CSV table of C-alpha atoms and ligand atoms in Angstrom, one decimal:
chain,number,residue,atom,x,y,z
A,1,MET,CA,0.6,-0.5,0.0
A,2,GLN,CA,0.8,3.0,-1.3
A,3,VAL,CA,2.4,6.1,2.2
A,4,VAL,CA,0.4,8.9,2.1
A,5,LYS,CA,1.7,11.6,4.2
A,6,LYS,CA,-0.2,12.6,7.0
A,7,LYS,CA,-1.6,16.3,8.2
A,8,PRO,CA,-1.5,16.9,11.6
A,9,GLN,CA,-5.5,17.9,12.0
A,10,LEU,CA,-6.9,15.7,9.6
A,11,ASN,CA,-11.2,16.2,9.5
A,12,ASN,CA,-13.8,13.5,10.7
A,13,TYR,CA,-15.8,12.9,8.0
A,14,VAL,CA,-19.7,10.9,8.5
A,15,LEU,CA,-21.1,9.4,5.0
A,16,ILE,CA,-24.6,9.2,5.0
A,17,THR,CA,-27.0,6.4,2.9
A,18,LEU,CA,-30.5,7.4,3.5
A,19,ASP,CA,-31.7,4.4,2.1
A,20,SER,CA,-33.7,4.4,-1.1
A,21,CYS,CA,-34.1,7.8,-1.2
A,22,ARG,CA,-34.8,8.8,-5.1
A,23,TYR,CA,-34.3,12.4,-6.1
A,24,ASP,CA,-36.9,13.6,-6.0
A,25,ALA,CA,-38.3,12.8,-3.0
A,26,PHE,CA,-35.1,14.5,-1.5
A,27,ILE,CA,-36.3,17.5,-3.5
A,28,LYS,CA,-39.1,18.0,-2.2
A,29,ALA,CA,-39.1,17.4,0.9
A,30,LYS,CA,-37.0,21.0,0.9
A,31,PRO,CA,-34.9,19.6,3.8
A,32,LYS,CA,-33.3,22.6,5.5
A,33,THR,CA,-30.4,21.7,6.6
A,34,MET,CA,-29.3,19.1,4.8
A,35,ARG,CA,-28.7,21.6,1.9
A,36,LYS,CA,-26.8,24.0,4.3
A,37,LEU,CA,-24.6,21.8,3.6
A,38,GLY,CA,-24.0,22.8,0.2
A,39,LYS,CA,-25.2,22.4,-3.3
A,40,VAL,CA,-27.8,19.3,-3.4
A,41,GLU,CA,-27.4,17.9,-6.9
A,42,GLN,CA,-28.5,14.7,-8.9
A,43,ARG,CA,-26.7,12.1,-8.8
A,44,TRP,CA,-26.7,8.3,-10.2
A,45,SER,CA,-26.3,5.4,-8.4
A,46,TYR,CA,-24.2,2.0,-9.8
A,47,ALA,CA,-26.2,-0.2,-8.2
A,48,THR,CA,-30.1,-0.9,-7.8
A,49,TRP,CA,-30.0,-1.9,-4.1
A,50,THR,CA,-28.1,-1.8,-1.3
A,51,ALA,CA,-25.5,-4.4,-0.7
A,52,PRO,CA,-23.0,-3.8,-4.0
A,53,SER,CA,-23.9,-0.5,-4.0
A,54,HIS,CA,-22.6,-0.1,-1.0
A,55,TYR,CA,-19.4,-1.9,-2.0
A,56,ASN,CA,-19.1,0.8,-4.5
A,57,LEU,CA,-18.8,3.6,-1.9
A,58,LEU,CA,-16.8,1.7,0.0
A,59,MET,CA,-14.2,1.7,-3.1
A,60,GLY,CA,-14.3,5.3,-2.6
A,61,LEU,CA,-17.4,5.6,-6.0
A,62,MET,CA,-19.4,8.3,-4.8
A,63,PRO,CA,-22.6,8.7,-7.4
A,64,HIS,CA,-21.5,9.5,-10.6
A,65,THR,CA,-22.8,13.0,-12.4
A,66,SER,CA,-23.3,11.2,-15.8
A,67,PRO,CA,-20.9,13.5,-18.1
A,68,ALA,CA,-20.9,13.1,-21.5
A,69,ASN,CA,-17.9,12.3,-23.8
A,70,VAL,CA,-15.8,11.9,-20.6
A,71,TYR,CA,-13.6,8.1,-20.6
A,72,ALA,CA,-15.0,6.8,-17.5
A,73,SER,CA,-10.8,6.6,-16.0
A,74,GLU,CA,-10.8,10.3,-16.6
A,75,TYR,CA,-14.2,10.8,-14.5
A,76,TYR,CA,-12.8,8.0,-11.5
A,77,LYS,CA,-10.1,9.8,-11.8
A,78,LYS,CA,-12.1,13.3,-11.3
A,79,ASP,CA,-13.8,12.5,-8.7
A,80,PHE,CA,-11.7,11.2,-6.8
A,81,VAL,CA,-9.8,13.9,-5.6
A,82,ARG,CA,-13.1,15.0,-4.0
A,83,PHE,CA,-11.8,13.5,-0.8
A,84,ASN,CA,-8.5,15.5,-0.7
A,85,GLU,CA,-11.0,18.0,0.6
A,86,ARG,CA,-13.4,15.6,2.6
A,87,LEU,CA,-10.3,14.5,5.0
A,88,GLY,CA,-9.0,18.0,5.0
A,89,THR,CA,-5.4,16.5,2.8
A,90,ASP,CA,-3.7,17.2,-0.5
A,91,ASN,CA,-2.0,13.9,-1.5
A,92,ILE,CA,-4.6,11.4,-2.1
A,93,GLU,CA,-6.1,10.0,-5.8
A,94,PHE,CA,-7.6,7.4,-6.5
A,95,LYS,CA,-4.0,4.8,-6.8
A,96,SER,CA,-4.2,5.4,-2.7
A,97,LEU,CA,-5.8,3.1,-2.6
A,98,ILE,CA,-4.3,0.4,-4.0
A,99,PRO,CA,-4.3,-2.9,-3.5
A,100,LYS,CA,-7.1,-3.3,-1.1
A,101,MET,CA,-9.2,-0.5,-3.2
A,102,TYR,CA,-11.5,-0.3,-0.2
A,103,LEU,CA,-11.9,3.1,2.4
A,104,PRO,CA,-12.2,2.0,6.0
A,105,PHE,CA,-8.8,0.5,5.0
A,106,PHE,CA,-6.8,2.9,3.5
A,107,LEU,CA,-9.0,5.3,5.9
A,108,ARG,CA,-7.6,2.6,9.2
A,109,ASP,CA,-4.4,1.9,8.2
A,110,THR,CA,-2.7,4.5,6.1
A,111,MET,CA,-4.5,7.8,7.4
A,112,GLY,CA,-4.8,6.7,11.0
A,113,TYR,CA,-8.4,6.9,12.0
A,114,ARG,CA,-10.9,4.6,13.5
A,115,THR,CA,-13.4,3.9,11.2
A,116,ASN,CA,-17.0,3.1,12.8
A,117,ALA,CA,-20.9,1.6,10.6
A,118,MET,CA,-24.2,1.7,11.5
A,119,VAL,CA,-26.6,0.3,9.9
A,120,SER,CA,-30.2,-0.4,10.0
A,121,LEU,CA,-30.5,-3.1,6.7
A,122,PRO,CA,-30.1,-6.6,7.8
A,123,VAL,CA,-28.5,-6.9,4.0
A,124,LEU,CA,-25.5,-5.0,4.6
A,125,ASN,CA,-25.5,-6.9,9.4
A,126,PRO,CA,-21.5,-7.6,10.8
A,127,LYS,CA,-21.0,-11.0,9.0
A,128,THR,CA,-20.9,-9.2,5.6
A,129,LEU,CA,-18.1,-9.0,3.4
A,130,ILE,CA,-18.7,-5.8,3.8
A,131,ASN,CA,-18.0,-5.3,7.5
A,132,SER,CA,-13.5,-4.8,6.6
A,133,GLY,CA,-11.6,-2.5,8.0
A,134,PHE,CA,-13.8,-0.9,10.3
A,135,ASP,CA,-12.9,-1.1,14.2
A,136,ASN,CA,-16.6,-0.4,14.8
A,137,TYR,CA,-19.8,-2.2,13.0
A,138,LYS,CA,-23.3,-2.7,14.1
A,139,LEU,CA,-26.4,-3.7,12.6
A,140,MET,CA,-28.9,-1.0,14.5
A,141,ASP,CA,-31.6,-2.5,16.6
A,142,ARG,CA,-34.1,-1.1,14.7
A,143,HIS,CA,-34.1,-0.7,11.0
A,144,ASN,CA,-35.4,3.2,11.3
A,145,ASP,CA,-33.9,5.1,14.1
A,146,MET,CA,-30.8,7.7,12.9
A,147,ARG,CA,-31.6,9.3,15.6
A,148,ALA,CA,-30.4,6.7,18.0
A,149,MET,CA,-26.6,6.4,15.4
A,150,VAL,CA,-26.3,10.0,16.7
A,151,ARG,CA,-26.3,9.3,20.0
A,152,GLU,CA,-24.0,6.4,19.9
A,153,MET,CA,-21.4,8.9,17.8
A,154,THR,CA,-18.3,9.8,19.5
A,155,PHE,CA,-15.6,11.5,17.9
A,156,PRO,CA,-12.7,11.3,20.7
A,157,GLU,CA,-9.8,13.2,20.5
A,158,ASP,CA,-6.5,11.1,20.1
A,159,LYS,CA,-7.3,9.7,16.3
A,160,PRO,CA,-10.1,11.5,13.9
A,161,SER,CA,-13.6,10.0,12.8
A,162,PHE,CA,-15.1,8.0,10.4
A,163,TYR,CA,-18.4,7.0,10.9
A,164,VAL,CA,-21.0,5.5,7.7
A,165,LEU,CA,-24.6,5.4,8.4
A,166,ASN,CA,-27.3,3.7,6.3
A,167,VAL,CA,-29.6,5.7,7.4
A,168,GLY,CA,-33.8,2.4,7.2
A,169,GLU,CA,-36.3,5.5,7.2
A,170,THR,CA,-36.3,6.2,3.8
A,171,HIS,CA,-36.4,2.5,2.9
A,172,TYR,CA,-39.3,0.6,2.6
A,173,PRO,CA,-42.0,1.1,4.6
A,174,TYR,CA,-40.7,4.6,5.5
A,175,ALA,CA,-41.9,4.3,8.9
A,176,LEU,CA,-41.1,6.7,11.6
A,177,PRO,CA,-39.3,5.4,14.9
A,178,ASP,CA,-42.5,6.2,16.5
A,179,GLU,CA,-45.1,4.6,14.3
A,180,PRO,CA,-46.5,1.6,15.9
A,181,PRO,CA,-45.8,-1.7,13.7
A,182,ASP,CA,-48.9,-2.4,12.9
A,183,GLN,CA,-49.2,1.1,12.0
A,184,TRP,CA,-46.9,0.6,8.9
A,185,PRO,CA,-48.4,0.7,5.4
A,186,ARG,CA,-48.9,-3.2,3.4
A,187,ILE,CA,-49.4,-3.9,0.0
A,188,SER,CA,-51.3,-6.2,-1.7
A,189,GLY,CA,-49.3,-9.3,-2.8
A,190,VAL,CA,-45.9,-6.8,-2.0
A,191,HIS,CA,-44.8,-7.3,1.7
A,192,GLY,CA,-44.3,-11.1,2.1
A,193,ILE,CA,-40.6,-9.9,1.0
A,194,PHE,CA,-40.8,-6.6,2.6
A,195,LYS,CA,-41.1,-8.8,6.1
A,196,HIS,CA,-37.5,-8.7,7.8
A,197,LEU,CA,-36.3,-5.8,5.8
A,198,ASP,CA,-33.6,-8.0,4.5
A,199,ASP,CA,-33.8,-5.7,1.3
A,200,HIS,CA,-33.1,-9.0,-1.0
A,201,ILE,CA,-35.5,-9.0,-3.4
A,202,VAL,CA,-37.3,-5.7,-3.0
A,203,GLY,CA,-38.5,-4.9,-6.9
A,204,GLY,CA,-39.8,-5.7,-10.1
A,205,LYS,CA,-43.3,-5.7,-11.0
A,206,LEU,CA,-45.9,-6.5,-8.8
A,207,LEU,CA,-48.1,-3.9,-9.0
A,208,VAL,CA,-52.3,-6.2,-8.8
A,209,GLN,CA,-53.7,-5.3,-12.0
A,210,LYS,CA,-57.6,-5.7,-10.8
A,211,GLU,CA,-57.1,-3.1,-7.5
A,212,LYS,CA,-55.3,-0.7,-9.8
A,213,HIS,CA,-56.8,2.3,-8.6
A,214,PHE,CA,-56.6,0.8,-4.9
A,215,ASP,CA,-52.6,0.5,-5.4
A,216,ARG,CA,-52.3,3.9,-7.5
A,217,ALA,CA,-53.8,5.8,-4.3
A,218,LYS,CA,-51.3,3.5,-2.2
A,219,LEU,CA,-48.4,4.4,-4.4
A,220,ARG,CA,-48.7,8.2,-4.0
A,221,THR,CA,-49.9,7.8,-0.2
A,222,LEU,CA,-45.8,5.6,-0.1
A,223,ARG,CA,-44.4,8.1,-2.3
A,224,ASP,CA,-45.4,11.1,0.2
A,225,ARG,CA,-43.9,8.7,2.8
A,226,GLN,CA,-40.8,8.8,1.9
A,227,ILE,CA,-41.1,12.7,1.5
A,228,ASP,CA,-42.2,12.8,5.1
A,229,ALA,CA,-39.3,10.6,6.9
A,230,VAL,CA,-36.7,12.7,4.4
A,231,LYS,CA,-38.7,16.4,6.0
A,232,TYR,CA,-38.1,14.1,9.8
A,233,LEU,CA,-34.5,13.2,8.9
A,234,ASP,CA,-33.6,17.1,8.7
A,235,ARG,CA,-34.6,17.6,12.2
A,236,VAL,CA,-31.9,14.9,13.3
A,237,VAL,CA,-29.2,15.6,11.2
A,238,GLU,CA,-29.6,19.5,12.5
A,239,GLU,CA,-29.4,17.1,15.9
A,240,LEU,CA,-25.9,15.3,14.0
A,241,LEU,CA,-24.7,18.7,13.2
A,242,ASP,CA,-24.8,20.1,16.1
A,243,LYS,CA,-22.8,17.1,18.0
A,244,VAL,CA,-19.5,16.8,15.5
A,245,PRO,CA,-16.9,18.7,15.7
A,246,LYS,CA,-16.2,21.2,14.0
A,247,ASN,CA,-13.7,19.8,11.4
A,248,THR,CA,-16.4,17.3,10.1
A,249,TYR,CA,-17.4,16.6,6.7
A,250,ILE,CA,-20.6,14.8,5.7
A,251,THR,CA,-21.8,13.3,2.9
A,252,ILE,CA,-25.4,12.8,2.1
A,253,THR,CA,-26.8,10.9,-0.9
A,254,ALA,CA,-28.5,7.1,-1.0
A,255,ASP,CA,-27.4,4.0,-2.1
A,256,HIS,CA,-30.5,3.7,-4.9
A,257,GLY,CA,-33.7,5.1,-5.7
A,258,GLU,CA,-36.8,4.0,-5.6
A,259,LEU,CA,-40.4,3.1,-7.6
A,260,PHE,CA,-43.9,4.5,-7.2
A,261,GLY,CA,-45.8,2.5,-9.8
A,262,GLU,CA,-43.9,3.7,-12.6
A,263,ASP,CA,-44.2,2.2,-15.8
A,264,GLY,CA,-45.6,-0.5,-13.3
A,265,PHE,CA,-42.9,-0.6,-11.0
A,266,PHE,CA,-42.6,-1.4,-7.6
A,267,GLY,CA,-38.9,-1.2,-5.4
A,268,HIS,CA,-35.8,-1.1,-5.6
A,269,GLY,CA,-33.3,-3.9,-6.7
A,270,PRO,CA,-34.4,-6.4,-9.7
A,271,VAL,CA,-35.5,-3.2,-11.3
A,272,GLN,CA,-34.6,-2.2,-15.1
A,273,HIS,CA,-35.2,2.2,-14.6
A,274,SER,CA,-34.2,5.3,-14.6
A,275,LYS,CA,-36.0,6.1,-11.0
A,276,VAL,CA,-34.2,3.3,-9.7
A,277,PHE,CA,-30.3,5.9,-9.9
A,278,GLU,CA,-31.6,8.5,-9.3
A,279,VAL,CA,-30.3,9.9,-6.5
A,280,PRO,CA,-29.9,13.4,-3.9
A,281,PHE,CA,-25.8,14.1,-3.4
A,282,VAL,CA,-24.5,16.8,-0.6
A,283,GLU,CA,-21.7,16.9,1.2
A,284,GLY,CA,-19.6,19.4,2.8
A,285,LYS,CA,-17.8,20.8,6.1
A,286,VAL,CA,-19.4,21.7,8.8
A,287,ARG,CA,-19.7,25.2,9.9
B,301,ZN,ZN1,-30.5,0.4,0.0
């Protein structure tokens, strides 16, 4: 592994994935606090569901901007040097990650970070290969409680901290922590595969044609629930901003989008549709 010269004061770095959050749901929610971090960009995820998308993110490849007439290799290089701004250094390039090509190892072993992950979706549980190079890695007790994550975060001064927070309020059924599970919405013919919230196979052309009108109304409700989840999370992010030290850089994005009935699709995963790739992206240093 290439040795990168360290600067004395590196930023803490917090990478947040709002699971399944579509770009347009984020925009409709008008999240005041999250927008303070920087310009909200429309980006595209590299994958349509949780596990490959997080693997990709942890290789240091954020959702992309999809520029025309640019070689992929040039794009990777250019996008990756943004890590210098995120971490507060100036000598990181994509090849700095060779040979493991995995951000947690690079941050821990080369840059001296304490590496932490708190995840909401069981498909990212601590026994999976995603958990490599982390000092601390936790599957949260509940799939939809970002506030519990914020409460558990600590920033000891001996080392800079890296956190990955996989947030589940924006994942189906878009439930906030104070909503009793027996009041969560159910989609006819769909909820069975969600029952463990394991995010294995969560998409496809699953709408029940006989109940078209009923389902359309329900899908609108579900889309509105995701928007409401973003509004709620904006308040939790405010608590996060109050908690983190000043030298902290935060990236907020999503691992993939979600379909709410467009062209007959619902969910994400085995879905080939532009909406499943559209994600919000906003980042900046906490002031
Ligand atoms: Zn996901």
